[in-house]
Coordinates of N, CA, C and O in Angstrom, one line a residue:
M1 N -17.9 -69.0 -174.0 CA -17.5 -70.4 -173.7 C -16.0 -70.5 -173.8 O -15.4 -70.3 -174.8
P2 N -15.4 -70.9 -172.7 CA -13.9 -71.0 -172.7 C -13.4 -72.1 -173.7 O -14.0 -73.1 -173.8
S3 N -12.3 -71.8 -174.3 CA -11.5 -72.8 -175.1 C -10.4 -73.3 -174.2 O -9.6 -72.5 -173.7
I4 N -10.2 -74.6 -174.1 CA -9.1 -75.2 -173.3 C -8.3 -76.1 -174.2 O -8.7 -76.5 -175.3
H5 N -7.1 -76.5 -173.7 CA -6.2 -77.4 -174.3 C -6.4 -78.8 -173.6 O -6.4 -78.8 -172.4
V6 N -6.4 -79.8 -174.4 CA -6.6 -81.2 -173.8 C -5.4 -82.0 -174.3 O -5.1 -82.0 -175.5
T7 N -4.6 -82.6 -173.4 CA -3.5 -83.4 -173.8 C -3.9 -84.9 -173.7 O -4.3 -85.3 -172.6
L8 N -3.7 -85.6 -174.8 CA -4.1 -87.0 -174.8 C -2.8 -87.8 -174.6 O -1.8 -87.5 -175.2
P9 N -2.9 -89.0 -173.9 CA -1.7 -89.8 -173.8 C -1.4 -90.5 -175.1 O -2.3 -90.7 -175.9
V10 N -0.2 -90.9 -175.2 CA 0.3 -91.6 -176.4 C -0.6 -92.7 -176.9 O -0.9 -92.8 -178.1
P11 N -1.1 -93.6 -176.1 CA -1.9 -94.7 -176.6 C -3.2 -94.2 -177.2 O -3.8 -95.0 -178.0
L12 N -3.7 -93.0 -177.0 CA -4.9 -92.5 -177.6 C -4.7 -91.7 -178.8 O -5.6 -91.4 -179.5
R13 N -3.5 -91.3 -179.1 CA -3.2 -90.3 -180.1 C -3.5 -90.9 -181.5 O -4.0 -90.2 -182.4
R14 N -3.3 -92.2 -181.7 CA -3.6 -92.8 -183.0 C -5.1 -92.6 -183.3 O -5.5 -92.3 -184.5
A15 N -5.9 -92.9 -182.3 CA -7.4 -92.7 -182.5 C -7.8 -91.3 -182.7 O -8.9 -91.0 -183.2
A16 N -6.9 -90.3 -182.4 CA -7.2 -88.9 -182.5 C -6.6 -88.4 -183.8 O -6.4 -87.2 -183.9
G17 N -6.2 -89.2 -184.7 CA -5.6 -88.8 -185.9 C -4.1 -88.4 -185.8 O -3.6 -87.7 -186.6
G18 N -3.5 -88.9 -184.7 CA -2.0 -88.7 -184.5 C -1.7 -87.4 -183.7 O -0.5 -87.1 -183.5
V19 N -2.7 -86.7 -183.2 CA -2.4 -85.5 -182.4 C -2.5 -85.8 -181.0 O -3.3 -86.6 -180.5
G20 N -1.7 -85.1 -180.2 CA -1.6 -85.2 -178.8 C -2.3 -84.1 -178.0 O -2.7 -84.2 -176.9
D21 N -2.3 -82.9 -178.6 CA -2.9 -81.7 -178.0 C -4.1 -81.3 -178.9 O -3.9 -81.0 -180.1
V22 N -5.2 -81.2 -178.3 CA -6.4 -80.9 -179.0 C -7.2 -79.8 -178.3 O -6.9 -79.6 -177.1
A23 N -8.1 -79.1 -179.0 CA -8.9 -78.0 -178.3 C -10.2 -78.6 -178.0 O -10.8 -79.4 -178.7
A24 N -10.8 -78.0 -176.9 CA -12.2 -78.3 -176.5 C -12.8 -77.1 -176.0 O -12.1 -76.2 -175.6
E25 N -14.1 -77.0 -176.0 CA -14.8 -75.8 -175.5 C -15.9 -76.3 -174.5 O -16.5 -77.3 -174.7
G26 N -16.1 -75.5 -173.4 CA -17.1 -75.7 -172.5 C -16.9 -74.9 -171.2 O -15.8 -74.5 -170.9
D27 N -18.0 -74.8 -170.5 CA -18.0 -74.0 -169.2 C -17.5 -74.9 -168.1 O -17.1 -74.4 -167.1
T28 N -17.6 -76.3 -168.3 CA -17.2 -77.2 -167.3 C -16.4 -78.3 -167.9 O -16.4 -78.4 -169.1
V29 N -15.7 -79.1 -167.1 CA -14.9 -80.2 -167.6 C -15.9 -81.2 -168.4 O -15.5 -81.6 -169.5
G30 N -17.0 -81.5 -167.9 CA -18.0 -82.3 -168.6 C -18.4 -81.8 -169.9 O -18.5 -82.5 -170.9
A31 N -18.6 -80.5 -170.0 CA -19.0 -79.9 -171.3 C -17.9 -79.9 -172.3 O -18.1 -80.2 -173.5
A32 N -16.7 -79.7 -171.8 CA -15.5 -79.8 -172.7 C -15.3 -81.2 -173.2 O -15.0 -81.4 -174.4
L33 N -15.5 -82.2 -172.3 CA -15.4 -83.6 -172.8 C -16.5 -83.9 -173.8 O -16.2 -84.6 -174.8
A34 N -17.6 -83.4 -173.7 CA -18.7 -83.6 -174.7 C -18.3 -82.9 -176.0 O -18.5 -83.5 -177.0
S35 N -17.7 -81.8 -176.0 CA -17.3 -81.1 -177.2 C -16.1 -81.9 -177.8 O -16.0 -82.1 -179.1
L36 N -15.3 -82.5 -177.0 CA -14.2 -83.3 -177.5 C -14.7 -84.6 -178.2 O -14.2 -85.1 -179.2
R37 N -15.8 -85.1 -177.6 CA -16.4 -86.3 -178.2 C -16.9 -86.1 -179.6 O -16.8 -86.9 -180.5
R38 N -17.4 -84.9 -179.9 CA -17.8 -84.5 -181.2 C -16.7 -84.4 -182.2 O -16.8 -84.8 -183.3
G39 N -15.5 -83.9 -181.8 CA -14.4 -83.8 -182.6 C -13.5 -85.0 -182.8 O -12.9 -85.2 -183.8
Y40 N -13.4 -85.8 -181.7 CA -12.5 -87.0 -181.7 C -13.3 -88.2 -181.1 O -12.9 -88.7 -180.1
P41 N -14.3 -88.6 -181.7 CA -15.2 -89.7 -181.1 C -14.4 -91.0 -180.9 O -14.6 -91.7 -179.9
R42 N -13.5 -91.4 -181.8 CA -12.8 -92.7 -181.6 C -11.9 -92.6 -180.4 O -11.8 -93.5 -179.6
A43 N -11.2 -91.5 -180.2 CA -10.3 -91.4 -179.1 C -11.0 -91.3 -177.8 O -10.7 -92.0 -176.8
V44 N -12.1 -90.5 -177.7 CA -12.8 -90.3 -176.5 C -13.5 -91.6 -176.1 O -13.6 -91.8 -174.9
R45 N -14.0 -92.3 -177.0 CA -14.7 -93.6 -176.7 C -13.7 -94.5 -175.9 O -14.2 -95.3 -175.1
L46 N -12.4 -94.4 -176.0 CA -11.4 -95.2 -175.4 C -11.2 -94.8 -173.9 O -10.8 -95.6 -173.1
F47 N -11.6 -93.6 -173.5 CA -11.3 -93.2 -172.1 C -12.6 -92.7 -171.4 O -12.5 -92.5 -170.2
L48 N -13.7 -92.5 -172.1 CA -14.9 -92.1 -171.4 C -16.0 -93.1 -171.7 O -16.2 -93.7 -172.8
K49 N -16.9 -93.3 -170.7 CA -18.1 -94.1 -170.9 C -19.2 -93.2 -171.5 O -19.0 -92.0 -171.6
E50 N -20.3 -93.8 -172.0 CA -21.4 -93.0 -172.4 C -21.8 -92.1 -171.2 O -21.7 -92.6 -170.1
G51 N -22.2 -90.9 -171.4 CA -22.5 -90.0 -170.3 C -21.3 -89.2 -169.9 O -21.3 -88.5 -168.9
D52 N -20.1 -89.4 -170.5 CA -18.9 -88.7 -170.3 C -18.2 -88.9 -169.0 O -17.4 -88.1 -168.6
E53 N -18.5 -90.0 -168.3 CA -17.8 -90.4 -167.1 C -16.5 -91.1 -167.5 O -16.5 -91.9 -168.4
P54 N -15.4 -90.8 -166.9 CA -14.1 -91.5 -167.2 C -14.2 -93.0 -166.9 O -14.9 -93.4 -165.9
R55 N -13.6 -93.8 -167.7 CA -13.6 -95.2 -167.5 C -12.7 -95.5 -166.3 O -11.9 -94.7 -165.9
S56 N -12.8 -96.7 -165.8 CA -11.9 -97.1 -164.7 C -10.5 -97.1 -165.2 O -10.2 -97.5 -166.4
G57 N -9.6 -96.6 -164.4 CA -8.2 -96.5 -164.8 C -7.8 -95.2 -165.6 O -6.7 -95.1 -166.1
V58 N -8.7 -94.3 -165.6 CA -8.5 -93.0 -166.2 C -8.6 -91.9 -165.2 O -9.6 -91.8 -164.4
S59 N -7.7 -91.0 -165.2 CA -7.7 -89.8 -164.4 C -7.7 -88.6 -165.3 O -7.0 -88.6 -166.3
L60 N -8.3 -87.5 -164.8 CA -8.3 -86.2 -165.5 C -7.7 -85.2 -164.6 O -8.1 -85.0 -163.4
F61 N -6.7 -84.4 -165.1 CA -6.1 -83.4 -164.3 C -6.3 -82.0 -165.0 O -5.9 -81.9 -166.2
L62 N -6.8 -81.1 -164.3 CA -7.0 -79.7 -164.7 C -5.9 -78.8 -164.1 O -5.9 -78.7 -162.9
N63 N -5.1 -78.3 -165.0 CA -4.0 -77.5 -164.5 C -3.2 -78.1 -163.4 O -2.8 -77.5 -162.4
G64 N -3.0 -79.4 -163.5 CA -2.2 -80.2 -162.5 C -3.0 -80.7 -161.3 O -2.4 -81.4 -160.5
S65 N -4.2 -80.4 -161.2 CA -5.0 -80.9 -160.1 C -6.0 -82.0 -160.6 O -6.7 -81.8 -161.6
D66 N -6.2 -83.1 -159.8 CA -7.1 -84.1 -160.2 C -8.5 -83.6 -160.0 O -8.9 -83.1 -159.0
V67 N -9.3 -83.7 -161.1 CA -10.7 -83.1 -161.0 C -11.6 -83.8 -160.0 O -12.6 -83.2 -159.5
R68 N -11.2 -85.0 -159.6 CA -12.0 -85.7 -158.6 C -11.9 -85.0 -157.2 O -12.8 -85.1 -156.4
T69 N -10.8 -84.3 -157.0 CA -10.6 -83.5 -155.8 C -11.2 -82.1 -155.9 O -11.2 -81.3 -154.9
M70 N -11.8 -81.8 -157.0 CA -12.4 -80.5 -157.3 C -13.9 -80.8 -157.3 O -14.4 -81.5 -156.5
A71 N -14.6 -80.3 -158.4 CA -16.0 -80.6 -158.5 C -16.3 -81.6 -159.5 O -17.4 -81.6 -160.1
G72 N -15.4 -82.5 -159.8 CA -15.6 -83.6 -160.8 C -15.8 -83.0 -162.2 O -15.2 -82.0 -162.6
L73 N -16.8 -83.6 -162.9 CA -17.1 -83.1 -164.2 C -17.8 -81.7 -164.2 O -17.9 -81.1 -165.2
E74 N -18.2 -81.3 -163.0 CA -18.8 -79.9 -162.9 C -17.8 -78.8 -162.6 O -18.2 -77.7 -162.4
T75 N -16.5 -79.2 -162.6 CA -15.5 -78.2 -162.4 C -15.5 -77.2 -163.4 O -15.5 -77.5 -164.6
P76 N -15.6 -75.9 -163.0 CA -15.7 -74.8 -164.0 C -14.3 -74.6 -164.7 O -13.3 -74.9 -164.1
L77 N -14.4 -74.1 -166.0 CA -13.2 -73.9 -166.8 C -13.1 -72.4 -167.1 O -14.1 -71.7 -167.1
K78 N -11.8 -72.0 -167.3 CA -11.6 -70.7 -167.8 C -10.7 -70.8 -169.1 O -10.0 -71.8 -169.3
E79 N -10.7 -69.7 -169.9 CA -10.0 -69.7 -171.1 C -8.5 -70.1 -170.9 O -7.9 -69.6 -170.0
G80 N -8.0 -71.0 -171.7 CA -6.6 -71.4 -171.7 C -6.3 -72.5 -170.7 O -5.1 -72.9 -170.6
D81 N -7.3 -73.0 -169.9 CA -7.0 -74.1 -169.0 C -6.4 -75.3 -169.8 O -6.6 -75.5 -171.0
R82 N -5.7 -76.2 -169.1 CA -5.2 -77.4 -169.7 C -5.7 -78.6 -168.9 O -5.5 -78.7 -167.7
L83 N -6.3 -79.5 -169.7 CA -6.9 -80.8 -169.1 C -6.0 -81.9 -169.7 O -5.8 -82.0 -170.9
V84 N -5.5 -82.7 -168.8 CA -4.6 -83.8 -169.2 C -5.3 -85.1 -168.9 O -5.8 -85.3 -167.7
V85 N -5.4 -86.0 -169.8 CA -6.0 -87.3 -169.7 C -4.8 -88.3 -169.3 O -3.8 -88.3 -170.1
V86 N -5.0 -89.0 -168.2 CA -3.9 -89.9 -167.8 C -4.5 -91.3 -167.7 O -5.6 -91.5 -167.1
L87 N -3.9 -92.3 -168.4 CA -4.3 -93.7 -168.3 C -3.4 -94.3 -167.3 O -2.2 -94.3 -167.4
L88 N -4.0 -94.9 -166.3 CA -3.3 -95.6 -165.2 C -2.8 -96.9 -165.7 O -3.6 -97.7 -166.3
M89 N -1.6 -97.3 -165.4 CA -1.0 -98.5 -165.8 C -0.9 -99.5 -164.6 O -0.5 -99.0 -163.5
A90 N -1.2 -100.7 -164.8 CA -1.0 -101.7 -163.8 C 0.3 -102.5 -164.0 O 0.8 -102.5 -165.1
G91 N 0.8 -103.1 -163.0 CA 2.0 -103.9 -163.1 C 3.0 -103.5 -162.1 O 2.8 -102.6 -161.3
G92 N 4.2 -104.1 -162.3 CA 5.2 -103.7 -161.3 C 6.5 -104.1 -161.6 O 7.1 -104.2 -162.6

């Protein structure tokens, strides 16, 4: 099972115990998010719905590519991949 790096945005770091880069494991993005939920439930609850779907206003980027343009939560992972959680901001 691949181990990946997950970067959390600043607003979520407090809920993750002050860390911005965390490890997750899984064969797919969805599986990695499920493993992240076990380790950082307070932080993950802020950006994922039950069932591990991203909340509205949240984007996930795997190695710089939006997972929505790939296979979504079924996107396969390889060792050392980087998943970045991005909170979209409104305003102008």
